[in-house]
PDB file of C-alpha atoms in Angstrom:
ATOM      1  CA  UNK A   1      12.222 -22.077  -1.395  1.00 68.00           C
ATOM      2  CA  UNK A   2       9.064 -20.791   0.275  1.00 74.00           C
ATOM      3  CA  UNK A   3      10.947 -17.526   0.568  1.00 80.00           C
ATOM      4  CA  UNK A   4      10.613 -17.066  -3.215  1.00 84.00           C
ATOM      5  CA  UNK A   5       6.837 -17.499  -3.442  1.00 85.00           C
ATOM      6  CA  UNK A   6       5.914 -13.882  -2.802  1.00 87.00           C
ATOM      7  CA  UNK A   7       8.554 -12.334  -5.106  1.00 90.00           C
ATOM      8  CA  UNK A   8       7.445 -14.640  -7.933  1.00 93.00           C
ATOM      9  CA  UNK A   9       3.800 -13.684  -7.340  1.00 93.00           C
ATOM     10  CA  UNK A  10       4.750 -10.001  -7.429  1.00 94.00           C
ATOM     11  CA  UNK A  11       6.637 -10.475 -10.709  1.00 95.00           C
ATOM     12  CA  UNK A  12       3.629 -12.244 -12.239  1.00 95.00           C
ATOM     13  CA  UNK A  13       1.317  -9.500 -10.989  1.00 95.00           C
ATOM     14  CA  UNK A  14       3.629  -6.849 -12.478  1.00 93.00           C
ATOM     15  CA  UNK A  15       3.681  -8.560 -15.871  1.00 95.00           C
ATOM     16  CA  UNK A  16      -0.123  -8.953 -15.916  1.00 94.00           C
ATOM     17  CA  UNK A  17      -0.524  -5.323 -14.830  1.00 93.00           C
ATOM     18  CA  UNK A  18       1.739  -4.140 -17.669  1.00 92.00           C
ATOM     19  CA  UNK A  19      -0.132  -6.231 -20.249  1.00 91.00           C
ATOM     20  CA  UNK A  20      -3.449  -4.817 -19.041  1.00 91.00           C
ATOM     21  CA  UNK A  21      -1.978  -1.301 -19.142  1.00 91.00           C
ATOM     22  CA  UNK A  22      -1.361  -1.712 -22.864  1.00 87.00           C
ATOM     23  CA  UNK A  23      -5.103  -2.277 -23.309  1.00 86.00           C
ATOM     24  CA  UNK A  24      -6.132   1.076 -21.810  1.00 82.00           C
ATOM     25  CA  UNK A  25      -8.273   2.983 -24.343  1.00 81.00           C
ATOM     26  CA  UNK A  26      -6.555   5.811 -26.160  1.00 79.00           C
ATOM     27  CA  UNK A  27      -7.504   9.403 -25.444  1.00 74.00           C
ATOM     28  CA  UNK A  28      -9.522  11.437 -27.947  1.00 78.00           C
ATOM     29  CA  UNK A  29      -7.997  14.694 -26.731  1.00 78.00           C
ATOM     30  CA  UNK A  30      -4.294  15.538 -26.753  1.00 74.00           C
ATOM     31  CA  UNK A  31      -1.758  12.741 -26.777  1.00 75.00           C
ATOM     32  CA  UNK A  32      -3.663   9.499 -27.438  1.00 74.00           C
ATOM     33  CA  UNK A  33      -1.295   7.472 -25.227  1.00 74.00           C
ATOM     34  CA  UNK A  34      -1.345   9.822 -22.220  1.00 75.00           C
ATOM     35  CA  UNK A  35      -3.832   7.730 -20.155  1.00 76.00           C
ATOM     36  CA  UNK A  36      -1.364   4.851 -20.060  1.00 80.00           C
ATOM     37  CA  UNK A  37       1.793   6.748 -19.012  1.00 83.00           C
ATOM     38  CA  UNK A  38       1.266   6.712 -15.247  1.00 86.00           C
ATOM     39  CA  UNK A  39      -0.036   3.123 -15.029  1.00 88.00           C
ATOM     40  CA  UNK A  40       2.872   2.030 -17.228  1.00 90.00           C
ATOM     41  CA  UNK A  41       5.331   3.764 -14.869  1.00 91.00           C
ATOM     42  CA  UNK A  42       3.713   2.073 -11.849  1.00 92.00           C
ATOM     43  CA  UNK A  43       3.845  -1.322 -13.569  1.00 92.00           C
ATOM     44  CA  UNK A  44       7.477  -0.937 -14.594  1.00 94.00           C
ATOM     45  CA  UNK A  45       8.506   0.156 -11.106  1.00 95.00           C
ATOM     46  CA  UNK A  46       6.602  -2.777  -9.603  1.00 94.00           C
ATOM     47  CA  UNK A  47       8.299  -5.191 -11.973  1.00 95.00           C
ATOM     48  CA  UNK A  48      11.794  -3.777 -11.388  1.00 96.00           C
ATOM     49  CA  UNK A  49      11.398  -3.782  -7.603  1.00 96.00           C
ATOM     50  CA  UNK A  50       9.892  -7.273  -7.652  1.00 95.00           C
ATOM     51  CA  UNK A  51      12.851  -8.605  -9.615  1.00 96.00           C
ATOM     52  CA  UNK A  52      15.260  -6.940  -7.170  1.00 96.00           C
ATOM     53  CA  UNK A  53      13.248  -8.443  -4.282  1.00 93.00           C
ATOM     54  CA  UNK A  54      13.453 -11.867  -5.936  1.00 94.00           C
ATOM     55  CA  UNK A  55      17.253 -11.710  -6.114  1.00 94.00           C
ATOM     56  CA  UNK A  56      17.512 -10.523  -2.503  1.00 93.00           C
ATOM     57  CA  UNK A  57      15.411 -13.448  -1.345  1.00 89.00           C
ATOM     58  CA  UNK A  58      17.246 -15.856  -3.664  1.00 90.00           C
ATOM     59  CA  UNK A  59      20.526 -15.008  -1.918  1.00 90.00           C
ATOM     60  CA  UNK A  60      18.905 -15.910   1.437  1.00 85.00           C
ATOM     61  CA  UNK A  61      17.183 -19.079   0.191  1.00 80.00           C
ATOM     62  CA  UNK A  62      19.111 -21.371   2.565  1.00 79.00           C
ATOM     63  CA  UNK A  63      18.378 -19.328   5.698  1.00 77.00           C
ATOM     64  CA  UNK A  64      15.428 -20.196   7.890  1.00 75.00           C
ATOM     65  CA  UNK A  65      12.160 -18.554   6.915  1.00 71.00           C
ATOM     66  CA  UNK A  66       9.473 -18.187   9.575  1.00 72.00           C
ATOM     67  CA  UNK A  67       7.124 -15.691   7.929  1.00 69.00           C
ATOM     68  CA  UNK A  68       4.437 -18.265   7.124  1.00 66.00           C
ATOM     69  CA  UNK A  69       4.428 -19.619  10.663  1.00 69.00           C
ATOM     70  CA  UNK A  70       4.168 -16.063  12.022  1.00 73.00           C
ATOM     71  CA  UNK A  71       1.148 -15.486   9.814  1.00 71.00           C
ATOM     72  CA  UNK A  72      -0.739 -18.186  11.697  1.00 73.00           C
ATOM     73  CA  UNK A  73       0.006 -16.743  15.143  1.00 79.00           C
ATOM     74  CA  UNK A  74      -2.995 -15.408  17.050  1.00 84.00           C
ATOM     75  CA  UNK A  75      -1.590 -11.870  17.400  1.00 86.00           C
ATOM     76  CA  UNK A  76      -0.939 -11.556  13.658  1.00 84.00           C
ATOM     77  CA  UNK A  77      -4.341 -12.977  12.767  1.00 86.00           C
ATOM     78  CA  UNK A  78      -6.075 -10.465  15.072  1.00 91.00           C
ATOM     79  CA  UNK A  79      -4.125  -7.596  13.487  1.00 91.00           C
ATOM     80  CA  UNK A  80      -5.197  -8.704  10.016  1.00 90.00           C
ATOM     81  CA  UNK A  81      -8.857  -8.896  11.062  1.00 93.00           C
ATOM     82  CA  UNK A  82      -8.692  -5.494  12.777  1.00 94.00           C
ATOM     83  CA  UNK A  83      -7.076  -3.966   9.674  1.00 95.00           C
ATOM     84  CA  UNK A  84      -9.926  -5.280   7.537  1.00 96.00           C
ATOM     85  CA  UNK A  85     -12.478  -3.920  10.030  1.00 96.00           C
ATOM     86  CA  UNK A  86     -10.771  -0.502  10.084  1.00 95.00           C
ATOM     87  CA  UNK A  87     -10.730  -0.432   6.284  1.00 95.00           C
ATOM     88  CA  UNK A  88     -14.467  -1.153   6.118  1.00 96.00           C
ATOM     89  CA  UNK A  89     -15.143   1.558   8.715  1.00 95.00           C
ATOM     90  CA  UNK A  90     -12.986   3.973   6.703  1.00 95.00           C
ATOM     91  CA  UNK A  91     -15.015   3.247   3.565  1.00 95.00           C
ATOM     92  CA  UNK A  92     -18.271   3.805   5.470  1.00 94.00           C
ATOM     93  CA  UNK A  93     -17.279   7.108   7.122  1.00 93.00           C
ATOM     94  CA  UNK A  94     -15.344   8.582   4.190  1.00 92.00           C
ATOM     95  CA  UNK A  95     -18.319  10.361   2.565  1.00 91.00           C
ATOM     96  CA  UNK A  96     -19.889  11.456   5.852  1.00 92.00           C
ATOM     97  CA  UNK A  97     -16.819  12.859   7.604  1.00 92.00           C
ATOM     98  CA  UNK A  98     -14.769  13.842   4.576  1.00 90.00           C
ATOM     99  CA  UNK A  99     -11.264  12.915   3.501  1.00 90.00           C
ATOM    100  CA  UNK A 100      -9.262  14.654   6.197  1.00 91.00           C
ATOM    101  CA  UNK A 101     -11.100  13.487   9.308  1.00 93.00           C
ATOM    102  CA  UNK A 102     -11.782   9.947   8.086  1.00 94.00           C
ATOM    103  CA  UNK A 103      -8.165   9.514   6.965  1.00 94.00           C
ATOM    104  CA  UNK A 104      -6.894  10.720  10.337  1.00 95.00           C
ATOM    105  CA  UNK A 105      -9.192   8.249  12.122  1.00 94.00           C
ATOM    106  CA  UNK A 106      -8.248   5.358   9.824  1.00 95.00           C
ATOM    107  CA  UNK A 107      -4.522   6.007   9.753  1.00 95.00           C
ATOM    108  CA  UNK A 108      -4.478   6.643  13.498  1.00 94.00           C
ATOM    109  CA  UNK A 109      -6.178   3.315  14.109  1.00 94.00           C
ATOM    110  CA  UNK A 110      -3.692   1.504  11.891  1.00 95.00           C
ATOM    111  CA  UNK A 111      -0.708   3.261  13.489  1.00 94.00           C
ATOM    112  CA  UNK A 112      -1.846   2.385  17.013  1.00 94.00           C
ATOM    113  CA  UNK A 113      -2.561  -1.174  15.911  1.00 93.00           C
ATOM    114  CA  UNK A 114       0.965  -1.608  14.529  1.00 91.00           C
ATOM    115  CA  UNK A 115       3.057   0.542  16.881  1.00 91.00           C
ATOM    116  CA  UNK A 116       1.025   0.219  20.066  1.00 88.00           C
ATOM    117  CA  UNK A 117       0.390   2.953  22.603  1.00 90.00           C
ATOM    118  CA  UNK A 118       3.994   3.400  23.718  1.00 92.00           C
ATOM    119  CA  UNK A 119       4.669   5.508  20.627  1.00 89.00           C
ATOM    120  CA  UNK A 120       1.480   7.559  20.907  1.00 93.00           C
ATOM    121  CA  UNK A 121       3.130  10.877  20.028  1.00 94.00           C
ATOM    122  CA  UNK A 122       4.797   9.453  16.911  1.00 93.00           C
ATOM    123  CA  UNK A 123       1.515   7.803  15.869  1.00 93.00           C
ATOM    124  CA  UNK A 124      -0.436  11.044  16.200  1.00 95.00           C
ATOM    125  CA  UNK A 125       2.201  13.170  14.467  1.00 95.00           C
ATOM    126  CA  UNK A 126       2.572  10.812  11.503  1.00 94.00           C
ATOM    127  CA  UNK A 127      -1.201  10.470  11.185  1.00 95.00           C
ATOM    128  CA  UNK A 128      -1.970  14.190  11.247  1.00 95.00           C
ATOM    129  CA  UNK A 129       1.014  15.312   9.154  1.00 96.00           C
ATOM    130  CA  UNK A 130       0.534  12.638   6.461  1.00 93.00           C
ATOM    131  CA  UNK A 131      -3.210  13.259   6.224  1.00 93.00           C
ATOM    132  CA  UNK A 132      -2.686  17.020   6.047  1.00 92.00           C
ATOM    133  CA  UNK A 133      -0.026  16.773   3.351  1.00 93.00           C
ATOM    134  CA  UNK A 134      -2.143  14.318   1.322  1.00 91.00           C
ATOM    135  CA  UNK A 135      -5.215  16.577   1.598  1.00 91.00           C
ATOM    136  CA  UNK A 136      -3.221  19.705   0.683  1.00 90.00           C
ATOM    137  CA  UNK A 137      -1.539  17.975  -2.260  1.00 89.00           C
ATOM    138  CA  UNK A 138      -4.806  16.710  -3.736  1.00 86.00           C
ATOM    139  CA  UNK A 139      -6.873  19.814  -3.096  1.00 85.00           C
ATOM    140  CA  UNK A 140      -4.325  22.548  -3.849  1.00 85.00           C
ATOM    141  CA  UNK A 141      -1.707  21.130  -6.218  1.00 80.00           C
ATOM    142  CA  UNK A 142      -3.776  18.619  -8.154  1.00 80.00           C
ATOM    143  CA  UNK A 143      -7.040  20.582  -7.868  1.00 79.00           C
ATOM    144  CA  UNK A 144      -8.980  17.422  -6.941  1.00 78.00           C
ATOM    145  CA  UNK A 145     -12.196  17.965  -5.041  1.00 79.00           C
ATOM    146  CA  UNK A 146     -12.182  15.773  -1.956  1.00 78.00           C
ATOM    147  CA  UNK A 147     -15.241  15.101   0.201  1.00 78.00           C
TER     148      UNK A 147
END
């Protein structure tokens, strides 16, 4: 039954998120409900995927579940701490170095932390390509000014 804890928490989070989305203030310009469309879509997708996840885990409820014991292992705990440290560093360097460089540094650190150094080429390619596409999408397509 411990296998169902996380799916249930995700379903509850999705429901709360949707309820809070309905309380978003209406727009004074254009369609008054337009500010809630995207958050509503995100909430609905979260809820649908959480319910699907619940049923997947419900089917496996009698199988052994070692995720909680793995969470307490030293290696996993160190990865969690290093991820938090990298996130704080990312927040501190974001304004100074700008979106592209700080995202490459952050994502590269996370990729090497998860995949290790054996997949160095894959880590670098994913980091640079993802950061470049994200920067190009925000700056060119969405016309968002990034630092």
